[in-house]
Coordinates of C-alpha atoms and ligand atoms in Angstrom, one line a residue:
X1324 CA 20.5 29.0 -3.1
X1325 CA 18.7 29.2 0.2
X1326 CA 15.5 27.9 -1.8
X1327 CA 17.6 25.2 -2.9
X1328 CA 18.6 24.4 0.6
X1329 CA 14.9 24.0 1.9
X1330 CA 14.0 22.1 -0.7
X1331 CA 16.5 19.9 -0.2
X1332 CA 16.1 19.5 3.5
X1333 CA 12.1 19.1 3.0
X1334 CA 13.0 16.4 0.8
X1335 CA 15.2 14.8 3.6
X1336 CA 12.5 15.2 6.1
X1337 CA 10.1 13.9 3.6
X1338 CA 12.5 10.5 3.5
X1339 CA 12.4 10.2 7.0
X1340 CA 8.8 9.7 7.4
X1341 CA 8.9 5.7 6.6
X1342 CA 11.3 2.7 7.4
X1343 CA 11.0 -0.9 6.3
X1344 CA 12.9 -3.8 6.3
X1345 CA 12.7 -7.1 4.6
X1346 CA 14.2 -10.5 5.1
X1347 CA 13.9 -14.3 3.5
X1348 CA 13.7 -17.6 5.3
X1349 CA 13.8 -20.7 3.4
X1350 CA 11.3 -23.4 2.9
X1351 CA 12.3 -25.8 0.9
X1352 CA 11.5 -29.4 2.1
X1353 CA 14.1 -31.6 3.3
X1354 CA 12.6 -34.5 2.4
X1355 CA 11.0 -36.3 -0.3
X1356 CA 7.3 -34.5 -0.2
X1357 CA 4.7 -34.6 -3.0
X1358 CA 3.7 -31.5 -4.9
X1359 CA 1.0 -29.1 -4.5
X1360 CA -1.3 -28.4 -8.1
X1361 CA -1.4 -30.8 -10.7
X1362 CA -3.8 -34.2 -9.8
X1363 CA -1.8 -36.0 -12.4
X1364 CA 1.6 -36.7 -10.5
X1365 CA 1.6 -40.0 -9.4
X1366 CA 5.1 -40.0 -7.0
X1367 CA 6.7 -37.5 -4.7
X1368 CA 9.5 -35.2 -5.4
X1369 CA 12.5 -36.1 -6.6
X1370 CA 14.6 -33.1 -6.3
X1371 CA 15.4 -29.8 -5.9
X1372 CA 15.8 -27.5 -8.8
X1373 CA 15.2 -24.3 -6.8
X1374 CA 15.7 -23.3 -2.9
X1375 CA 11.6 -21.6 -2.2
X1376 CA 11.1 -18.8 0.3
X1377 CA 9.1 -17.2 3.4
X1378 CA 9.7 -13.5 2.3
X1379 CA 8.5 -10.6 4.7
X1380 CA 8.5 -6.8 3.7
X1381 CA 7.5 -4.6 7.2
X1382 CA 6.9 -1.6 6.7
X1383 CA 6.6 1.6 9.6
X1384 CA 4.8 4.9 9.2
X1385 CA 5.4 8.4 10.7
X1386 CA 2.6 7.7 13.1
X1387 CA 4.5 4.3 14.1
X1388 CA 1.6 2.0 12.7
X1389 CA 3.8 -1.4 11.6
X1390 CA 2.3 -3.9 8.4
X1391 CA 3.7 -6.6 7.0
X1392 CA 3.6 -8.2 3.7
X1393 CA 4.4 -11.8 3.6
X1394 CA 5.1 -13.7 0.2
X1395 CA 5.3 -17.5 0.1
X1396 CA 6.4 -19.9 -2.7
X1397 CA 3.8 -21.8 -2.0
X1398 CA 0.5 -22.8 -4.1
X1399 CA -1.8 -22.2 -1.3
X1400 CA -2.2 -20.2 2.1
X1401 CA -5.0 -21.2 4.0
X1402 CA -5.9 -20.4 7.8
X1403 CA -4.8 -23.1 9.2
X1404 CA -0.9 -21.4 8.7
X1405 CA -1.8 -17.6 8.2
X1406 CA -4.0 -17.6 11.7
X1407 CA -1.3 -19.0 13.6
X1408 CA 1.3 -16.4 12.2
X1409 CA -0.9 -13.6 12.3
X1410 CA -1.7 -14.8 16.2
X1411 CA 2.2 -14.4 16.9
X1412 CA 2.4 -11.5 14.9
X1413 CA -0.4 -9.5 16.9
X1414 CA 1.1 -11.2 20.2
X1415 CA 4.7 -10.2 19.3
X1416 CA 4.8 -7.1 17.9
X1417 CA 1.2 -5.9 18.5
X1418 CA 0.3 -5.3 14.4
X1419 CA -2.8 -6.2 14.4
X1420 CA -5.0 -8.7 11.3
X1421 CA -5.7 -6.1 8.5
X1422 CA -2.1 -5.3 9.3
X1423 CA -0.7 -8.3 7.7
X1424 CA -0.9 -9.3 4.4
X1425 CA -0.3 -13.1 2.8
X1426 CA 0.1 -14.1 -0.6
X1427 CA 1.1 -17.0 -2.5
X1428 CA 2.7 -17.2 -5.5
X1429 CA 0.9 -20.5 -6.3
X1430 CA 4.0 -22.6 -7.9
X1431 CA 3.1 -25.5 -8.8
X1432 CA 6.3 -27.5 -7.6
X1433 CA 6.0 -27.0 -4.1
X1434 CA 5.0 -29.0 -1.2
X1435 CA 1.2 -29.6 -0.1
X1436 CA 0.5 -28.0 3.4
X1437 CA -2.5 -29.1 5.1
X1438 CA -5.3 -31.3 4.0
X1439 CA -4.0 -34.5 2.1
X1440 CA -7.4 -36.2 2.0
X1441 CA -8.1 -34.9 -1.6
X1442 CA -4.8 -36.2 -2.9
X1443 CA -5.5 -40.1 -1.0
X1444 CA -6.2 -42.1 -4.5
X1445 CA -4.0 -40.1 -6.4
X1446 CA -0.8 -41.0 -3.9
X1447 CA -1.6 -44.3 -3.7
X1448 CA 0.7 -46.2 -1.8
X1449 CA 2.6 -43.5 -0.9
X1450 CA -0.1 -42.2 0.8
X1451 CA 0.1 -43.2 4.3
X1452 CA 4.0 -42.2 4.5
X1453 CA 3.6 -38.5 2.8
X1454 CA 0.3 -38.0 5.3
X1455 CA 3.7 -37.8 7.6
X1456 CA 5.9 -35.9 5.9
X1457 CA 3.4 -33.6 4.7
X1458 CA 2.1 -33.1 8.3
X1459 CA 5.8 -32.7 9.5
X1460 CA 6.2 -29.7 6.7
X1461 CA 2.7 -28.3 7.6
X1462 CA 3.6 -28.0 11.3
X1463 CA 6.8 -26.4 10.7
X1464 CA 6.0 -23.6 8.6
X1465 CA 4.6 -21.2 10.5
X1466 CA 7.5 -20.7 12.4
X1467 CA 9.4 -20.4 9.0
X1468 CA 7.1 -17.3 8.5
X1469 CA 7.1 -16.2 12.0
X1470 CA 10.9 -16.0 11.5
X1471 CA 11.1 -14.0 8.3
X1472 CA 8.0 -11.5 10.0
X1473 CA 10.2 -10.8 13.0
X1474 CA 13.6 -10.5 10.8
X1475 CA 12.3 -7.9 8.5
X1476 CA 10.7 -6.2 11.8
X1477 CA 14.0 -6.1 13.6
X1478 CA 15.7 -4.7 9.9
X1479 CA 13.2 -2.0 10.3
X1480 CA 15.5 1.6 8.7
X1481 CA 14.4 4.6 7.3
X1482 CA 13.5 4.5 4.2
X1483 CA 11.8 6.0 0.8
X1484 CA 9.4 4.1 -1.6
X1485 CA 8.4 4.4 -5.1
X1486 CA 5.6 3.0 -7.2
X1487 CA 5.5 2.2 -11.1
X1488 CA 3.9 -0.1 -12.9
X1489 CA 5.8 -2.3 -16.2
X1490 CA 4.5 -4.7 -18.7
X1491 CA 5.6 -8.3 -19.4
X1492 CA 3.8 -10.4 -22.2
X1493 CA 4.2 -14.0 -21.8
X1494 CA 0.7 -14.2 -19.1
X1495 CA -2.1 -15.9 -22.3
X1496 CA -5.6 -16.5 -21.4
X1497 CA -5.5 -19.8 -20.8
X1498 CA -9.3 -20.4 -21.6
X1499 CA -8.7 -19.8 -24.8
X1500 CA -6.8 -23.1 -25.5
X1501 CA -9.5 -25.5 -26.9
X1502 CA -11.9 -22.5 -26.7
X1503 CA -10.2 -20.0 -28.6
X1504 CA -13.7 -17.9 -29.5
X1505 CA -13.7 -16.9 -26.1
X1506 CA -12.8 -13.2 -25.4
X1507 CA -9.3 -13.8 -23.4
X1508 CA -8.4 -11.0 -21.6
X1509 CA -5.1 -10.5 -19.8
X1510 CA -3.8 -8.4 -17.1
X1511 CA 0.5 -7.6 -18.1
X1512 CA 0.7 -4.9 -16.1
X1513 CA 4.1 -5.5 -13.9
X1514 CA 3.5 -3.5 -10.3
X1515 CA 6.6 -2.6 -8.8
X1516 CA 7.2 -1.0 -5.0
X1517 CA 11.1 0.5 -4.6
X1518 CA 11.9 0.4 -1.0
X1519 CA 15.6 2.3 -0.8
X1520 CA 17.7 3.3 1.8
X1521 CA 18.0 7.1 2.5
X1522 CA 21.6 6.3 0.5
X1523 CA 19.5 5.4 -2.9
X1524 CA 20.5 1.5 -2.4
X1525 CA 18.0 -0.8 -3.2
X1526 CA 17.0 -2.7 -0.1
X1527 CA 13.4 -4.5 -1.5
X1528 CA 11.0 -4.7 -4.4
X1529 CA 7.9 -6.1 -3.9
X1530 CA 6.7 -6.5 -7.6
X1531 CA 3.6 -8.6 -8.9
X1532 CA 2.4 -10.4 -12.3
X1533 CA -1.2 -11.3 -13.2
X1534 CA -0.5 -15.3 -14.0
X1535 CA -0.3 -19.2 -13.1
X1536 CA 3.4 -20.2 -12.2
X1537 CA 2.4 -23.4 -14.0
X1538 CA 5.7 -23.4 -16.8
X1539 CA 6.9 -26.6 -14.8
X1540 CA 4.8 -29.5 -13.5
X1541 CA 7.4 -32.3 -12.8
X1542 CA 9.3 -33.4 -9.8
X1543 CA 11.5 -30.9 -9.1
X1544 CA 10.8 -28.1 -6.1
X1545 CA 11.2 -24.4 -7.4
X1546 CA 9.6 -21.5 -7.4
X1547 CA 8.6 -21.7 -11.3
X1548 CA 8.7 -18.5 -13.3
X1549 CA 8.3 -16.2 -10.2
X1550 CA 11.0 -17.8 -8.4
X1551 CA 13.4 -17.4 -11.2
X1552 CA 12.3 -14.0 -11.3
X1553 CA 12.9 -13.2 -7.6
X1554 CA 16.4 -14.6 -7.9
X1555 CA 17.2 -12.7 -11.0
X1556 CA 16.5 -9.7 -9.1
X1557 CA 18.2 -10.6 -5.8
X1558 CA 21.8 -11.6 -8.2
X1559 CA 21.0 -8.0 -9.9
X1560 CA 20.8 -6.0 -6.7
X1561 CA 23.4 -7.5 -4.2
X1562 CA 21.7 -7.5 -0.6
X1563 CA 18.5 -6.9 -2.2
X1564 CA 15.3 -9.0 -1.1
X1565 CA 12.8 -9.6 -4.2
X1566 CA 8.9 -10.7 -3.1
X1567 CA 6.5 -11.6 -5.8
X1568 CA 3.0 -10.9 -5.3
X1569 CA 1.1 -13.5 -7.6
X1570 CA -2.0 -10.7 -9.3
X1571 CA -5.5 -12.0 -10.5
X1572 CA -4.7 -14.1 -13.4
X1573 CA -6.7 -17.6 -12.4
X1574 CA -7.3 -18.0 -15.7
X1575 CA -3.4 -16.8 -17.1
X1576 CA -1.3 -19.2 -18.1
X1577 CA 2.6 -18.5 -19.1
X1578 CA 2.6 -20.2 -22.7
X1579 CA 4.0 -22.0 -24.5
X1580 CA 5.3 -23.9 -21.0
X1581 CA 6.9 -27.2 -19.5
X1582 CA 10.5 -26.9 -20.1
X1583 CA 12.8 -24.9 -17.6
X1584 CA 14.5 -22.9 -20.1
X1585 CA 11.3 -21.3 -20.5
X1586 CA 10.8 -21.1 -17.0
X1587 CA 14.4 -19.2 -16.6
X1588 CA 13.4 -16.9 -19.7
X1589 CA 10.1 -15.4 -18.4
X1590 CA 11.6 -15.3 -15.2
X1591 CA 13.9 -13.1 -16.8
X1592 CA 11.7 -11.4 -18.9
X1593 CA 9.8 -10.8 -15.7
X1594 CA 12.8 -9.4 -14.3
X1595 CA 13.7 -7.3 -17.0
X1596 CA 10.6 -5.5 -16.8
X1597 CA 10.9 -4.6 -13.0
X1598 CA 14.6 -3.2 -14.0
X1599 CA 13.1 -1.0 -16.8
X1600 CA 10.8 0.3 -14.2
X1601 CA 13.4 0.4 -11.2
X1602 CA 15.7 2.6 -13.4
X1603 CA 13.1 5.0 -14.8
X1604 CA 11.8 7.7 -12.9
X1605 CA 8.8 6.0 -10.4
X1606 CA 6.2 8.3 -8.5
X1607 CA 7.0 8.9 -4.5
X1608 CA 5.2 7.4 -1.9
X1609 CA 4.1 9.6 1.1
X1610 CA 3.6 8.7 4.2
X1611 CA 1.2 6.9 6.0
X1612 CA -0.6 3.2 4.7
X1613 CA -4.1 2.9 6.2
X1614 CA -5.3 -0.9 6.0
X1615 CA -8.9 -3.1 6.1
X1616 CA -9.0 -6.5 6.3
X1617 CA -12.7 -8.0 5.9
X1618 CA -14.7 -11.0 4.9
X1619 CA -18.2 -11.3 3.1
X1620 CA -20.2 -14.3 2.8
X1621 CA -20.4 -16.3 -0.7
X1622 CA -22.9 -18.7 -2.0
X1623 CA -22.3 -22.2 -3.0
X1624 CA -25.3 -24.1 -5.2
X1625 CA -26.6 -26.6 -2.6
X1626 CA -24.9 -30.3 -3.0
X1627 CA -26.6 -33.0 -4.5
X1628 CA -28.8 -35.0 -1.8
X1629 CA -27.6 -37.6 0.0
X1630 CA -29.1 -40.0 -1.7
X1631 CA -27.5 -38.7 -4.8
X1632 CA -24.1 -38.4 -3.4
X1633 CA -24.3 -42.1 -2.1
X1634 CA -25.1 -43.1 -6.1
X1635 CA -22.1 -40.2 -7.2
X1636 CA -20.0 -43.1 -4.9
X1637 CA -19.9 -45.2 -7.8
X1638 CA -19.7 -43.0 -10.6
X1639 CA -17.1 -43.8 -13.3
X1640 CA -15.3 -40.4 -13.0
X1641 CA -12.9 -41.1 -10.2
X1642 CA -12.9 -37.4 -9.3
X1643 CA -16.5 -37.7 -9.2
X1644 CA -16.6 -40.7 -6.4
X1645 CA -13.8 -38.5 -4.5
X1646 CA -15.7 -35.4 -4.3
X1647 CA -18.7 -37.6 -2.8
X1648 CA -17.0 -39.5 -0.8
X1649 CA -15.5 -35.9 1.1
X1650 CA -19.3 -34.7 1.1
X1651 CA -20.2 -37.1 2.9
X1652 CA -17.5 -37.2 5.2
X1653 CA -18.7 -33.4 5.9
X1654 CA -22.1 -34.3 6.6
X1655 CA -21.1 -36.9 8.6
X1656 CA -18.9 -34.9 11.0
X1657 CA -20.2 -31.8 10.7
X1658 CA -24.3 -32.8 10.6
X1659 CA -24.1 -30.8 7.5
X1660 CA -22.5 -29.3 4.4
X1661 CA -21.4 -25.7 4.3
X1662 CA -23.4 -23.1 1.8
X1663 CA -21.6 -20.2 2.4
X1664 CA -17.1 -19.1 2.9
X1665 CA -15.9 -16.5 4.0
X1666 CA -14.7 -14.5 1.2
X1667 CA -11.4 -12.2 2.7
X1668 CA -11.3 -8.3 1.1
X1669 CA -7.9 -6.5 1.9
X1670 CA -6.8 -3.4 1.0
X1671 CA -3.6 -0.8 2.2
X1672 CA -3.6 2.5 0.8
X1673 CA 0.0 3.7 1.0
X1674 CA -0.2 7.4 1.4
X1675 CA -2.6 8.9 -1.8
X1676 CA -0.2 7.2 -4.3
X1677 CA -1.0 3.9 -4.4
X1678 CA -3.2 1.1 -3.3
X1679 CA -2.7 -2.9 -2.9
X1680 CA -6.4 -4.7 -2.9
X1681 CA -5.4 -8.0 -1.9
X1682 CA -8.1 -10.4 -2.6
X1683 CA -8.3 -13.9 -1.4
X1684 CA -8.7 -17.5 -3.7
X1685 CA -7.8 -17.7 -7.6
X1686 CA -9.6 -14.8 -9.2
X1687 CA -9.6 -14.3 -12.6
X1688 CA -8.6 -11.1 -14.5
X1689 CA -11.9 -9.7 -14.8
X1690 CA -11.6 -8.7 -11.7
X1691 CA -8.2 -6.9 -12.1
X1692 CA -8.8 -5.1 -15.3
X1693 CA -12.7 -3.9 -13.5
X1694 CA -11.6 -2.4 -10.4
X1695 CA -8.1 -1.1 -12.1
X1696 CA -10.5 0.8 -14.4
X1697 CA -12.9 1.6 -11.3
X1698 CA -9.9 3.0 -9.1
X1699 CA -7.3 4.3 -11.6
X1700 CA -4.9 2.7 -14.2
X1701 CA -1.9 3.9 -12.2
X1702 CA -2.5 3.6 -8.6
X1703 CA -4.5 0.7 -8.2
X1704 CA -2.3 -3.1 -7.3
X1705 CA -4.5 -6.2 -7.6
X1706 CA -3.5 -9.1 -5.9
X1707 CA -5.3 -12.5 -5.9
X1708 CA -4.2 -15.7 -3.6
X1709 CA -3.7 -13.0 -0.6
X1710 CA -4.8 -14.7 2.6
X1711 CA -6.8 -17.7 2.1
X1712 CA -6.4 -19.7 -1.2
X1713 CA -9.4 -22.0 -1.3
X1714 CA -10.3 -22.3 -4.9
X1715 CA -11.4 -20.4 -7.6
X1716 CA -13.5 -17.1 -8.0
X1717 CA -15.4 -16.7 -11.8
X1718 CA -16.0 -13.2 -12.8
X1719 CA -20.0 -13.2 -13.9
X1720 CA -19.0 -14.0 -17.7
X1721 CA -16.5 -16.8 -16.8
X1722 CA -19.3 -18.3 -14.5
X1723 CA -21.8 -17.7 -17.1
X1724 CA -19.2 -19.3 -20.1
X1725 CA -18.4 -22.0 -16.8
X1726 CA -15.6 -24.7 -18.1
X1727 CA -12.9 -24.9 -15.2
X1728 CA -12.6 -21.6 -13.9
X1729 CA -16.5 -21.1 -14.0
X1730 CA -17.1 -23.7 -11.7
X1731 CA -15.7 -27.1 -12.5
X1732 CA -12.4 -26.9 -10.5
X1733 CA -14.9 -27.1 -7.2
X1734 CA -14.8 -30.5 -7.9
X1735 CA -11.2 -30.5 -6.5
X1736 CA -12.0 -29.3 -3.5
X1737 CA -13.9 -29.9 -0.2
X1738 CA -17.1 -27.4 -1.6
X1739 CA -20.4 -28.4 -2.1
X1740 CA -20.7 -27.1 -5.2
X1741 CA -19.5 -23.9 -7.7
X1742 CA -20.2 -20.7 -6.7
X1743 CA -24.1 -19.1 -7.1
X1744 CA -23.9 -16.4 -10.0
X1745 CA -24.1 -13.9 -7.0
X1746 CA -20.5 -14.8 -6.5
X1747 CA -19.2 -11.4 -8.8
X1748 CA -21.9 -9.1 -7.3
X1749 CA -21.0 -9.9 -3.7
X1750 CA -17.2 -9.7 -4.0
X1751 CA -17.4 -6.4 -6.0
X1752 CA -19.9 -4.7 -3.4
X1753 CA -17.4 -5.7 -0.8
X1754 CA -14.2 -4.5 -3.0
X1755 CA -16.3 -0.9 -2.9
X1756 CA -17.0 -0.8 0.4
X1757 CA -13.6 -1.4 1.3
X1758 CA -12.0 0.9 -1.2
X1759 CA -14.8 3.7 -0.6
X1760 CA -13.6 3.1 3.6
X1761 CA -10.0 4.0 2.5
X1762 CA -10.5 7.3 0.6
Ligands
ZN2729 ZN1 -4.6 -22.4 -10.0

């Protein structure tokens, strides 16, 4: 009986050791804004199907040490927003960069932020008013974020957390469509983080899925799958706050897609398999989360010459002339074109239990399924689109097999050229060294 007691009250103490608190603010546009995603709307939004969110999850160890997971319904974080928050966030409440932790869950019907200059031909003559709006949207989200960060801060309570990982099935290798030799794999595990009052309530779940929230692609703001998923959960569990964390699955789509019944189903689906997980038993998470936030250099192949670029003007692919015309722009105000980004390499081990590698751009599930193998089936969480979203990041066969993924998205975006086949080598030697600095 006495036994009993201690046990009980070790377990009590053992609660004690963390608090967290988590809070939403919305960011839905209030106003007619085009789209982040798809190059082939030709109008801006018409609607909204679905409020999106700024979600925060803060978390406090024994030691006092304060980190913060933000989760966006957004397609993109780049640093023009995620600098500026994680600037108030270190002024504020003194948590310093590898500290906080963005991700995106890369819907597809949500607003542009930032740069509109790759999106000029395609708007037309809309362009000149949604440059406005667009700017207006841009400039007002950080403090959107900055709100939810100090929210969840201030709703800081004692707390326990559990980890477990589900499956959902509806995440299909999207390379495989039109190529359907190629090998295709997926990534359906379904990672799931508890955070519950001393009481048992349910007070967060920050769970992730490996997969484009592409189902919709019309004119409609929502948060697509993931945000049907997130308010599943937050109907299930009164007072609840749901954050998706969008996993490595560049080259995942949810098929088959476009209608939002499907949406609303594998949002469901998605649901359901964090429910199965919530009710069976998960593994503890002791205390303490030690974090790393770094960056390592990745190669671009060298642009054309400028000579070549001034012919590539008058190409007949339009995308062609576009991606020209911003190289030249670069070289124009910048004397020259960059070779190299900076590739961002986060990781928070919480207590021994578990780990969240939270890896920047659109990565595809090689990556996942390597360093899940590397680092343990059961305690390893691999996030992509975590902190700067600026394109996507082959594995060394989908570089080698190239198609979109491998290297002809870059076209899209302001970057010389695809990554050099170093691109899987560098990011891996950096994912060690980060992960070998935690243990
Ligand atoms: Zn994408």
């Amino acid at each position: 009986m006495k036994l009993l007691a201690m046990v009980v009250l070790f377990a009590c103490a053992m609660r004690a050791e963390w608090k967290a608190g988590a809070a939403k603010v919305p960011i839905t546009p209030d106003e007619s804004i085009w789209l982040a995603g798809y190059a082939a709307r030709t109008k801006p939004s018409e609607g909204v199907r679905q409020a999106i969110y700024a979600k925060a999850l803060a978390f406090e160890d024994a030691a006092g040490r304060k980190s913060v997971v933000v989760t966006l319904d957004l397609v993109s974080i780049r640093p023009l927003t995620a600098d500026v928050v994680a600037r108030h966030v270190r002024e504020k409440h003194g948590i310093a960069r590898e500290r906080i932790l963005f991700n995106v869950s890369h819907t597809h019907s949500a607003p542009i932020v930032g740069d509109v200059s790759s999106y000029q031909s395609r708007m037309g003559s809309y362009f000149d008013k949604q440059r406005e709006v667009i700017a207006r949207y841009t400039a007002a989200l950080p403090g959107k974020i900055n709100a939810a960060v100090d929210q969840a801060i201030a709703a800081l309570e004692p707390a326990t957390l559990h980890f477990e990982q589900g499956f959902a099935g509806f995440a299909v290798n999207r390379r495989r469509v039109g190529r359907r030799e190629l090998p295709g794999p997926v990534d359906h595990d379904v990672p799931v983080l508890a955070v519950r009052a001393p009481s048992g309530d349910l007070r967060a779940v920050l769970f992730g899925y490996a997969c484009h929230n592409t189902v919709l692609g019309d004119y409609e703001v929502n948060g697509d799958y993931a945000g049907y998923a997130q308010a599943a959960l937050e109907a299930r569990h009164p007072g609840a706050v749901a954050l998706f964390v969008e996993g490595a699955g560049a080259d995942s789509n949810p098929l088959p897609r476009r209608s939002v019944e499907l949406a609303a189903r594998y949002g469901a689906t998605l649901a359901d398999a964090v429910d199965e997980v919530l009710k069976a038993k998960m593994k503890p998470v002791g205390d303490g989360l030690r974090a790393v936030y770094e960056t390592v250099e990745v190669k671009f192949e060298s642009a054309p010459p400028e000579s070549e670029l001034e012919k590539q003007l008058s190409d007949k692919d339009e995308y062609v002339r576009q991606h020209a015309q911003r190289m030249l722009f670069l070289k124009k105000r910048d004397g020259r074109i960059p070779d190299t980004y900076p590739y961002p390499v986060q990781a928070w081990r919480f207590g021994s239990e578990m780990t969240l590698l939270a890896l920047g751009g659109e990565l595809v599930v090689d990556y996942s399924l390597r360093f899940k193998e590397k680092y343990g089936w059961d305690k390893l969480w691999v996030a992509g689109y975590s902190n700067d979203v600026f394109g996507y990041v082959p594995s060394l066969r989908v570089w080698k097999e190239g198609g979109y993924e491998g290297g002809g998205a870059f076209q899209f975006t302001s970057f010389p050229g695809r990554f050099r086949e170093s691109v899987d080598s560098i990011v891996t030697a950096k994912v060690d060294e980060v992960m070998n600095s935690l243990r």
